[in-house]
Amino acid sequence: MPVFPRAETRFGPMFTLRGDTVIGRSLRLYGEFAGDEVDSILSLARPGDHVLDLGANIGFHTLALARTVGPDGCVTSIEPQRYCFQLLCANVTLNQLPHVHCLRAAVGDRPGTCSVPRNDPSARHNAGATEVSLAPGKGPTDEVALITVDSLALARCDLIKVDTEGFEDSVVRGATRTLDACRPALYIEVHTREKLDRLIALLKPGGYGLTLHHTRFYRASNPMGETAAIFTPTAGGSALIALPPGRSLPDGLPGQVQTLG
């Protein structure tokens, strides 16, 4: 089996990490990963939108967003891990998406550098749970640029998807000028109540409407019609949906939603 086996996904063919037991394996078996989450993010995007995919991994969300915003839109995808970034670029090229720009970096609240683990692409691991550190790393690591959203100096930004494994509130702190000027919608992964509380404190003063969203990794209506379970029934993710004034939550959002005061 090749190190980077190919998967046929609902948004196009993709190269995957053989050793990735979560995203890569799901793409190969189901043709998607976290389908309800992806559909929820896509419901916040419109043709022609300019979108940031922060923590793009190998590009499944990127491909989905690129199809949704279309050639008149723009997707900027940022990923710090070596092999994930290489496959992100390969998958964008494989699917001929000239309106996607890929950047290798981590995103936080100040410019600098950070330490990123260099996972063996063939060894068992969860690439989506790899954490970046501001301190020197142990084992094989890469020193990667740490940037802010504001440093991108975007003239337009309509949606930001944030999945940065612990840096989510730092991302928001480093995006204050962009949020004030562009008023994008945000879909931000959250792992803990403490992180959620920090994000609420950062976004609520700006008038953002906030909703907690829970989805599952597996769904029976996957593109392959695969019934074999590689996830437990409760395995899934939680995210904070932040909408600027004047925008409301789309109808029929899959998963569970909780409006936050």
PDB file of C-alpha atoms in Angstrom:
ATOM      1  CA  MET A   1       0.000   0.000   0.000  1.00  0.00           C
ATOM      2  CA  PRO A   2       1.482   3.401  -0.923  1.00  0.00           C
ATOM      3  CA  VAL A   3       2.443   5.889   1.788  1.00  0.00           C
ATOM      4  CA  PHE A   4      -0.123   8.326   0.395  1.00  0.00           C
ATOM      5  CA  PRO A   5      -3.066   6.182  -0.769  1.00  0.00           C
ATOM      6  CA  ARG A   6      -5.749   7.856  -2.838  1.00  0.00           C
ATOM      7  CA  ALA A   7      -9.357   8.239  -1.712  1.00  0.00           C
ATOM      8  CA  GLU A   8     -12.405   9.046  -3.831  1.00  0.00           C
ATOM      9  CA  THR A   9     -14.297  11.639  -1.788  1.00  0.00           C
ATOM     10  CA  ARG A  10     -17.533  13.517  -2.297  1.00  0.00           C
ATOM     11  CA  PHE A  11     -15.596  16.631  -3.347  1.00  0.00           C
ATOM     12  CA  GLY A  12     -13.002  14.959  -5.538  1.00  0.00           C
ATOM     13  CA  PRO A  13     -10.043  12.570  -5.387  1.00  0.00           C
ATOM     14  CA  MET A  14      -7.548  13.064  -2.570  1.00  0.00           C
ATOM     15  CA  PHE A  15      -4.213  11.675  -1.470  1.00  0.00           C
ATOM     16  CA  THR A  16      -4.279  10.684   2.212  1.00  0.00           C
ATOM     17  CA  LEU A  17      -1.851   9.806   4.983  1.00  0.00           C
ATOM     18  CA  ARG A  18      -1.709   6.021   5.300  1.00  0.00           C
ATOM     19  CA  GLY A  19      -0.979   6.166   9.038  1.00  0.00           C
ATOM     20  CA  ASP A  20      -3.731   8.662   9.903  1.00  0.00           C
ATOM     21  CA  THR A  21      -6.321   6.601  11.799  1.00  0.00           C
ATOM     22  CA  VAL A  22      -9.018   9.285  11.787  1.00  0.00           C
ATOM     23  CA  ILE A  23      -9.300  11.694   8.837  1.00  0.00           C
ATOM     24  CA  GLY A  24      -7.327   9.691   6.274  1.00  0.00           C
ATOM     25  CA  ARG A  25      -8.979   6.416   7.175  1.00  0.00           C
ATOM     26  CA  SER A  26     -12.442   7.976   7.147  1.00  0.00           C
ATOM     27  CA  LEU A  27     -11.887   9.528   3.710  1.00  0.00           C
ATOM     28  CA  ARG A  28     -10.803   6.189   2.278  1.00  0.00           C
ATOM     29  CA  LEU A  29     -13.683   4.233   3.827  1.00  0.00           C
ATOM     30  CA  TYR A  30     -16.572   6.706   3.747  1.00  0.00           C
ATOM     31  CA  GLY A  31     -15.555   9.245   1.090  1.00  0.00           C
ATOM     32  CA  GLU A  32     -15.895  11.976   3.716  1.00  0.00           C
ATOM     33  CA  PHE A  33     -14.953  12.944   7.239  1.00  0.00           C
ATOM     34  CA  ALA A  34     -17.339  14.670   9.670  1.00  0.00           C
ATOM     35  CA  GLY A  35     -19.918  15.126   6.941  1.00  0.00           C
ATOM     36  CA  ASP A  36     -22.454  16.937   9.135  1.00  0.00           C
ATOM     37  CA  GLU A  37     -19.787  19.411  10.265  1.00  0.00           C
ATOM     38  CA  VAL A  38     -18.710  20.050   6.676  1.00  0.00           C
ATOM     39  CA  ASP A  39     -22.288  20.593   5.522  1.00  0.00           C
ATOM     40  CA  SER A  40     -22.816  23.017   8.395  1.00  0.00           C
ATOM     41  CA  ILE A  41     -19.740  25.034   7.431  1.00  0.00           C
ATOM     42  CA  LEU A  42     -20.823  25.052   3.782  1.00  0.00           C
ATOM     43  CA  SER A  43     -24.212  26.432   4.811  1.00  0.00           C
ATOM     44  CA  LEU A  44     -22.354  29.541   6.008  1.00  0.00           C
ATOM     45  CA  ALA A  45     -20.569  30.027   2.664  1.00  0.00           C
ATOM     46  CA  ARG A  46     -21.922  31.528  -0.551  1.00  0.00           C
ATOM     47  CA  PRO A  47     -20.724  31.651  -4.159  1.00  0.00           C
ATOM     48  CA  GLY A  48     -18.053  34.311  -4.537  1.00  0.00           C
ATOM     49  CA  ASP A  49     -17.098  34.332  -0.843  1.00  0.00           C
ATOM     50  CA  HIS A  50     -13.535  34.758   0.396  1.00  0.00           C
ATOM     51  CA  VAL A  51     -12.823  32.097   3.025  1.00  0.00           C
ATOM     52  CA  LEU A  52     -10.010  31.171   5.422  1.00  0.00           C
ATOM     53  CA  ASP A  53      -9.470  27.494   6.280  1.00  0.00           C
ATOM     54  CA  LEU A  54      -7.193  27.566   9.321  1.00  0.00           C
ATOM     55  CA  GLY A  55      -5.886  24.125  10.216  1.00  0.00           C
ATOM     56  CA  ALA A  56      -6.646  22.732   6.775  1.00  0.00           C
ATOM     57  CA  ASN A  57      -4.998  19.321   7.326  1.00  0.00           C
ATOM     58  CA  ILE A  58      -4.893  17.552   3.930  1.00  0.00           C
ATOM     59  CA  GLY A  59      -7.685  19.657   2.463  1.00  0.00           C
ATOM     60  CA  PHE A  60     -11.088  17.955   2.707  1.00  0.00           C
ATOM     61  CA  HIS A  61     -12.743  21.102   4.067  1.00  0.00           C
ATOM     62  CA  THR A  62     -10.729  23.162   1.587  1.00  0.00           C
ATOM     63  CA  LEU A  63     -12.053  21.180  -1.378  1.00  0.00           C
ATOM     64  CA  ALA A  64     -15.586  21.459  -0.040  1.00  0.00           C
ATOM     65  CA  LEU A  65     -15.311  25.223   0.426  1.00  0.00           C
ATOM     66  CA  ALA A  66     -13.675  25.686  -2.974  1.00  0.00           C
ATOM     67  CA  ARG A  67     -16.593  23.913  -4.677  1.00  0.00           C
ATOM     68  CA  THR A  68     -19.074  26.075  -2.773  1.00  0.00           C
ATOM     69  CA  VAL A  69     -17.541  29.524  -3.317  1.00  0.00           C
ATOM     70  CA  GLY A  70     -16.750  28.681  -6.931  1.00  0.00           C
ATOM     71  CA  PRO A  71     -14.177  30.262  -9.247  1.00  0.00           C
ATOM     72  CA  ASP A  72     -15.349  33.780  -8.381  1.00  0.00           C
ATOM     73  CA  GLY A  73     -14.510  33.119  -4.727  1.00  0.00           C
ATOM     74  CA  CYS A  74     -11.248  32.524  -2.931  1.00  0.00           C
ATOM     75  CA  VAL A  75     -10.064  30.040  -0.299  1.00  0.00           C
ATOM     76  CA  THR A  76      -6.864  30.585   1.673  1.00  0.00           C
ATOM     77  CA  SER A  77      -5.862  27.342   3.397  1.00  0.00           C
ATOM     78  CA  ILE A  78      -3.246  27.347   6.150  1.00  0.00           C
ATOM     79  CA  GLU A  79      -1.653  24.230   7.629  1.00  0.00           C
ATOM     80  CA  PRO A  80       1.582  23.868   9.670  1.00  0.00           C
ATOM     81  CA  GLN A  81       2.281  20.097   9.529  1.00  0.00           C
ATOM     82  CA  ARG A  82       4.840  19.036   6.923  1.00  0.00           C
ATOM     83  CA  TYR A  83       3.123  16.065   5.311  1.00  0.00           C
ATOM     84  CA  CYS A  84      -0.391  17.421   5.738  1.00  0.00           C
ATOM     85  CA  PHE A  85       0.651  20.620   3.986  1.00  0.00           C
ATOM     86  CA  GLN A  86       2.312  18.718   1.151  1.00  0.00           C
ATOM     87  CA  LEU A  87      -0.856  16.679   0.595  1.00  0.00           C
ATOM     88  CA  LEU A  88      -3.011  19.809   0.912  1.00  0.00           C
ATOM     89  CA  CYS A  89      -1.104  21.327  -2.011  1.00  0.00           C
ATOM     90  CA  ALA A  90      -1.219  18.049  -3.947  1.00  0.00           C
ATOM     91  CA  ASN A  91      -4.977  17.698  -3.451  1.00  0.00           C
ATOM     92  CA  VAL A  92      -5.671  21.276  -4.520  1.00  0.00           C
ATOM     93  CA  THR A  93      -3.578  20.714  -7.655  1.00  0.00           C
ATOM     94  CA  LEU A  94      -5.133  17.294  -8.312  1.00  0.00           C
ATOM     95  CA  ASN A  95      -8.588  18.891  -8.297  1.00  0.00           C
ATOM     96  CA  GLN A  96      -7.502  21.905 -10.404  1.00  0.00           C
ATOM     97  CA  LEU A  97      -8.595  24.631  -7.995  1.00  0.00           C
ATOM     98  CA  PRO A  98      -6.731  27.824  -8.982  1.00  0.00           C
ATOM     99  CA  HIS A  99      -8.822  29.914  -6.588  1.00  0.00           C
ATOM    100  CA  VAL A 100      -7.262  28.137  -3.583  1.00  0.00           C
ATOM    101  CA  HIS A 101      -4.058  29.503  -2.052  1.00  0.00           C
ATOM    102  CA  CYS A 102      -2.114  27.265   0.362  1.00  0.00           C
ATOM    103  CA  LEU A 103       0.235  28.610   3.025  1.00  0.00           C
ATOM    104  CA  ARG A 104       2.392  26.614   5.439  1.00  0.00           C
ATOM    105  CA  ALA A 105       2.152  28.329   8.821  1.00  0.00           C
ATOM    106  CA  ALA A 106       0.480  28.192  12.207  1.00  0.00           C
ATOM    107  CA  VAL A 107      -1.935  30.948  13.225  1.00  0.00           C
ATOM    108  CA  GLY A 108      -1.981  32.704  16.591  1.00  0.00           C
ATOM    109  CA  ASP A 109      -2.075  36.127  18.223  1.00  0.00           C
ATOM    110  CA  ARG A 110       1.446  37.320  17.420  1.00  0.00           C
ATOM    111  CA  PRO A 111       4.052  36.724  14.720  1.00  0.00           C
ATOM    112  CA  GLY A 112       6.997  34.463  15.427  1.00  0.00           C
ATOM    113  CA  THR A 113       7.831  30.779  15.084  1.00  0.00           C
ATOM    114  CA  CYS A 114       6.513  27.580  16.635  1.00  0.00           C
ATOM    115  CA  SER A 115       7.431  23.917  16.919  1.00  0.00           C
ATOM    116  CA  VAL A 116       5.371  21.423  14.901  1.00  0.00           C
ATOM    117  CA  PRO A 117       5.704  17.633  15.365  1.00  0.00           C
ATOM    118  CA  ARG A 118       6.848  15.806  12.235  1.00  0.00           C
ATOM    119  CA  ASN A 119       4.666  12.700  12.260  1.00  0.00           C
ATOM    120  CA  ASP A 120       5.731   9.668  10.273  1.00  0.00           C
ATOM    121  CA  PRO A 121       3.052   9.501   7.542  1.00  0.00           C
ATOM    122  CA  SER A 122       3.097   5.673   7.624  1.00  0.00           C
ATOM    123  CA  ALA A 123       2.939   5.237  11.407  1.00  0.00           C
ATOM    124  CA  ARG A 124      -0.394   5.174  13.243  1.00  0.00           C
ATOM    125  CA  HIS A 125      -1.330   8.662  14.432  1.00  0.00           C
ATOM    126  CA  ASN A 126      -4.155  11.209  14.438  1.00  0.00           C
ATOM    127  CA  ALA A 127      -2.867  14.078  12.320  1.00  0.00           C
ATOM    128  CA  GLY A 128      -5.930  16.156  13.161  1.00  0.00           C
ATOM    129  CA  ALA A 129      -5.017  16.167  16.855  1.00  0.00           C
ATOM    130  CA  THR A 130      -1.376  17.217  16.439  1.00  0.00           C
ATOM    131  CA  GLU A 131      -0.638  20.202  18.674  1.00  0.00           C
ATOM    132  CA  VAL A 132       1.687  23.082  17.861  1.00  0.00           C
ATOM    133  CA  SER A 133       3.912  24.400  20.653  1.00  0.00           C
ATOM    134  CA  LEU A 134       5.570  27.750  21.274  1.00  0.00           C
ATOM    135  CA  ALA A 135       8.302  25.931  23.194  1.00  0.00           C
ATOM    136  CA  PRO A 136      10.985  23.779  21.550  1.00  0.00           C
ATOM    137  CA  GLY A 137       9.519  20.400  20.701  1.00  0.00           C
ATOM    138  CA  LYS A 138      10.657  16.924  21.649  1.00  0.00           C
ATOM    139  CA  GLY A 139      11.380  14.353  18.979  1.00  0.00           C
ATOM    140  CA  PRO A 140      11.295  15.162  15.260  1.00  0.00           C
ATOM    141  CA  THR A 141       9.861  18.665  14.836  1.00  0.00           C
ATOM    142  CA  ASP A 142       9.849  21.501  12.321  1.00  0.00           C
ATOM    143  CA  GLU A 143      10.165  25.189  13.109  1.00  0.00           C
ATOM    144  CA  VAL A 144       7.297  26.876  11.281  1.00  0.00           C
ATOM    145  CA  ALA A 145       6.215  30.488  10.923  1.00  0.00           C
ATOM    146  CA  LEU A 146       3.542  31.709  13.338  1.00  0.00           C
ATOM    147  CA  ILE A 147       1.347  34.393  11.795  1.00  0.00           C
ATOM    148  CA  THR A 148      -1.858  36.265  12.594  1.00  0.00           C
ATOM    149  CA  VAL A 149      -4.996  36.622  10.526  1.00  0.00           C
ATOM    150  CA  ASP A 150      -4.543  40.392  10.654  1.00  0.00           C
ATOM    151  CA  SER A 151      -1.062  40.054   9.113  1.00  0.00           C
ATOM    152  CA  LEU A 152      -2.717  38.722   5.940  1.00  0.00           C
ATOM    153  CA  ALA A 153      -4.190  42.220   5.428  1.00  0.00           C
ATOM    154  CA  LEU A 154      -7.310  40.851   3.771  1.00  0.00           C
ATOM    155  CA  ALA A 155      -9.470  43.268   1.822  1.00  0.00           C
ATOM    156  CA  ARG A 156     -12.363  40.833   2.115  1.00  0.00           C
ATOM    157  CA  CYS A 157     -13.126  37.911   4.410  1.00  0.00           C
ATOM    158  CA  ASP A 158     -16.568  36.305   4.607  1.00  0.00           C
ATOM    159  CA  LEU A 159     -15.972  33.098   6.585  1.00  0.00           C
ATOM    160  CA  ILE A 160     -13.220  31.724   8.819  1.00  0.00           C
ATOM    161  CA  LYS A 161     -13.071  28.038   9.764  1.00  0.00           C
ATOM    162  CA  VAL A 162     -10.742  27.508  12.746  1.00  0.00           C
ATOM    163  CA  ASP A 163      -9.416  24.079  13.758  1.00  0.00           C
ATOM    164  CA  THR A 164      -6.036  24.841  15.307  1.00  0.00           C
ATOM    165  CA  GLU A 165      -5.763  22.367  18.198  1.00  0.00           C
ATOM    166  CA  GLY A 166      -5.606  24.698  21.180  1.00  0.00           C
ATOM    167  CA  PHE A 167      -4.802  27.976  19.424  1.00  0.00           C
ATOM    168  CA  GLU A 168      -8.428  28.898  18.692  1.00  0.00           C
ATOM    169  CA  ASP A 169      -8.694  31.841  21.095  1.00  0.00           C
ATOM    170  CA  SER A 170      -5.239  33.026  20.041  1.00  0.00           C
ATOM    171  CA  VAL A 171      -6.437  33.016  16.435  1.00  0.00           C
ATOM    172  CA  VAL A 172      -9.366  35.264  17.345  1.00  0.00           C
ATOM    173  CA  ARG A 173      -7.140  37.649  19.331  1.00  0.00           C
ATOM    174  CA  GLY A 174      -4.904  37.942  16.279  1.00  0.00           C
ATOM    175  CA  ALA A 175      -7.859  38.679  13.998  1.00  0.00           C
ATOM    176  CA  THR A 176      -9.448  41.696  15.701  1.00  0.00           C
ATOM    177  CA  ARG A 177      -8.844  44.142  12.840  1.00  0.00           C
ATOM    178  CA  THR A 178     -10.129  41.626  10.294  1.00  0.00           C
ATOM    179  CA  LEU A 179     -13.256  40.916  12.352  1.00  0.00           C
ATOM    180  CA  ASP A 180     -13.968  44.626  12.775  1.00  0.00           C
ATOM    181  CA  ALA A 181     -13.411  45.475   9.108  1.00  0.00           C
ATOM    182  CA  CYS A 182     -14.829  42.421   7.308  1.00  0.00           C
ATOM    183  CA  ARG A 183     -17.358  40.974   9.794  1.00  0.00           C
ATOM    184  CA  PRO A 184     -16.908  37.344   8.708  1.00  0.00           C
ATOM    185  CA  ALA A 185     -18.854  34.399  10.053  1.00  0.00           C
ATOM    186  CA  LEU A 186     -16.718  31.977  12.094  1.00  0.00           C
ATOM    187  CA  TYR A 187     -16.857  28.242  12.722  1.00  0.00           C
ATOM    188  CA  ILE A 188     -14.428  27.488  15.563  1.00  0.00           C
ATOM    189  CA  GLU A 189     -13.629  24.057  16.982  1.00  0.00           C
ATOM    190  CA  VAL A 190     -13.786  23.938  20.786  1.00  0.00           C
ATOM    191  CA  HIS A 191     -12.548  21.180  23.109  1.00  0.00           C
ATOM    192  CA  THR A 192     -13.112  22.561  26.613  1.00  0.00           C
ATOM    193  CA  ARG A 193     -15.547  24.771  28.512  1.00  0.00           C
ATOM    194  CA  GLU A 194     -12.666  27.060  29.446  1.00  0.00           C
ATOM    195  CA  LYS A 195     -11.784  27.596  25.781  1.00  0.00           C
ATOM    196  CA  LEU A 196     -15.438  28.204  24.934  1.00  0.00           C
ATOM    197  CA  ASP A 197     -15.725  30.822  27.684  1.00  0.00           C
ATOM    198  CA  ARG A 198     -12.624  32.642  26.398  1.00  0.00           C
ATOM    199  CA  LEU A 199     -14.005  32.677  22.856  1.00  0.00           C
ATOM    200  CA  ILE A 200     -17.369  34.007  24.038  1.00  0.00           C
ATOM    201  CA  ALA A 201     -15.598  36.798  25.937  1.00  0.00           C
ATOM    202  CA  LEU A 202     -13.661  37.742  22.800  1.00  0.00           C
ATOM    203  CA  LEU A 203     -16.550  37.658  20.319  1.00  0.00           C
ATOM    204  CA  LYS A 204     -19.641  38.781  22.220  1.00  0.00           C
ATOM    205  CA  PRO A 205     -18.521  42.431  22.660  1.00  0.00           C
ATOM    206  CA  GLY A 206     -18.292  42.660  18.871  1.00  0.00           C
ATOM    207  CA  GLY A 207     -21.983  41.905  18.527  1.00  0.00           C
ATOM    208  CA  TYR A 208     -21.558  38.356  17.283  1.00  0.00           C
ATOM    209  CA  GLY A 209     -24.426  35.930  17.757  1.00  0.00           C
ATOM    210  CA  LEU A 210     -23.068  32.721  19.280  1.00  0.00           C
ATOM    211  CA  THR A 211     -24.236  29.115  18.941  1.00  0.00           C
ATOM    212  CA  LEU A 212     -22.651  25.920  20.245  1.00  0.00           C
ATOM    213  CA  HIS A 213     -22.818  23.144  17.668  1.00  0.00           C
ATOM    214  CA  HIS A 214     -22.281  19.382  18.146  1.00  0.00           C
ATOM    215  CA  THR A 215     -21.881  16.895  15.276  1.00  0.00           C
ATOM    216  CA  ARG A 216     -20.805  13.259  14.839  1.00  0.00           C
ATOM    217  CA  PHE A 217     -17.891  12.016  12.739  1.00  0.00           C
ATOM    218  CA  TYR A 218     -19.872   9.197  11.100  1.00  0.00           C
ATOM    219  CA  ARG A 219     -23.177   9.286   9.293  1.00  0.00           C
ATOM    220  CA  ALA A 220     -24.982   6.440   7.597  1.00  0.00           C
ATOM    221  CA  SER A 221     -25.643   8.567   4.506  1.00  0.00           C
ATOM    222  CA  ASN A 222     -21.931   8.697   3.665  1.00  0.00           C
ATOM    223  CA  PRO A 223     -21.056   8.750  -0.065  1.00  0.00           C
ATOM    224  CA  MET A 224     -19.810   5.161  -0.012  1.00  0.00           C
ATOM    225  CA  GLY A 225     -22.857   3.812   1.831  1.00  0.00           C
ATOM    226  CA  GLU A 226     -20.422   2.169   4.225  1.00  0.00           C
ATOM    227  CA  THR A 227     -21.934   0.741   7.416  1.00  0.00           C
ATOM    228  CA  ALA A 228     -18.706  -0.443   9.077  1.00  0.00           C
ATOM    229  CA  ALA A 229     -17.988   1.682  12.151  1.00  0.00           C
ATOM    230  CA  ILE A 230     -14.516   3.033  12.847  1.00  0.00           C
ATOM    231  CA  PHE A 231     -15.882   5.627  15.280  1.00  0.00           C
ATOM    232  CA  THR A 232     -17.901   5.111  18.443  1.00  0.00           C
ATOM    233  CA  PRO A 233     -21.547   6.263  18.184  1.00  0.00           C
ATOM    234  CA  THR A 234     -20.793   9.371  20.250  1.00  0.00           C
ATOM    235  CA  ALA A 235     -17.505  10.322  18.566  1.00  0.00           C
ATOM    236  CA  GLY A 236     -17.723  13.791  17.115  1.00  0.00           C
ATOM    237  CA  GLY A 237     -16.809  17.420  17.513  1.00  0.00           C
ATOM    238  CA  SER A 238     -18.057  20.645  19.057  1.00  0.00           C
ATOM    239  CA  ALA A 239     -17.764  24.080  17.539  1.00  0.00           C
ATOM    240  CA  LEU A 240     -18.733  27.664  18.195  1.00  0.00           C
ATOM    241  CA  ILE A 241     -20.622  29.301  15.352  1.00  0.00           C
ATOM    242  CA  ALA A 242     -20.232  33.079  15.488  1.00  0.00           C
ATOM    243  CA  LEU A 243     -22.382  35.205  13.174  1.00  0.00           C
ATOM    244  CA  PRO A 244     -22.123  38.976  12.756  1.00  0.00           C
ATOM    245  CA  PRO A 245     -25.168  41.203  13.274  1.00  0.00           C
ATOM    246  CA  GLY A 246     -27.732  40.746  10.526  1.00  0.00           C
ATOM    247  CA  ARG A 247     -26.926  37.090   9.858  1.00  0.00           C
ATOM    248  CA  SER A 248     -28.987  34.250  11.268  1.00  0.00           C
ATOM    249  CA  LEU A 249     -28.290  30.569  11.697  1.00  0.00           C
ATOM    250  CA  PRO A 250     -29.211  28.553   8.577  1.00  0.00           C
ATOM    251  CA  ASP A 251     -32.330  26.401   8.815  1.00  0.00           C
ATOM    252  CA  GLY A 252     -31.980  22.653   9.145  1.00  0.00           C
ATOM    253  CA  LEU A 253     -28.452  22.624  10.525  1.00  0.00           C
ATOM    254  CA  PRO A 254     -27.487  18.978  11.188  1.00  0.00           C
ATOM    255  CA  GLY A 255     -26.449  17.972  14.685  1.00  0.00           C
ATOM    256  CA  GLN A 256     -27.346  19.655  17.959  1.00  0.00           C
ATOM    257  CA  VAL A 257     -27.395  23.421  18.458  1.00  0.00           C
ATOM    258  CA  GLN A 258     -27.459  25.504  21.622  1.00  0.00           C
ATOM    259  CA  THR A 259     -27.893  29.285  21.516  1.00  0.00           C
ATOM    260  CA  LEU A 260     -25.497  31.013  23.910  1.00  0.00           C
ATOM    261  CA  GLY A 261     -26.617  34.134  25.752  1.00  0.00           C
TER     262      GLY A 261
END
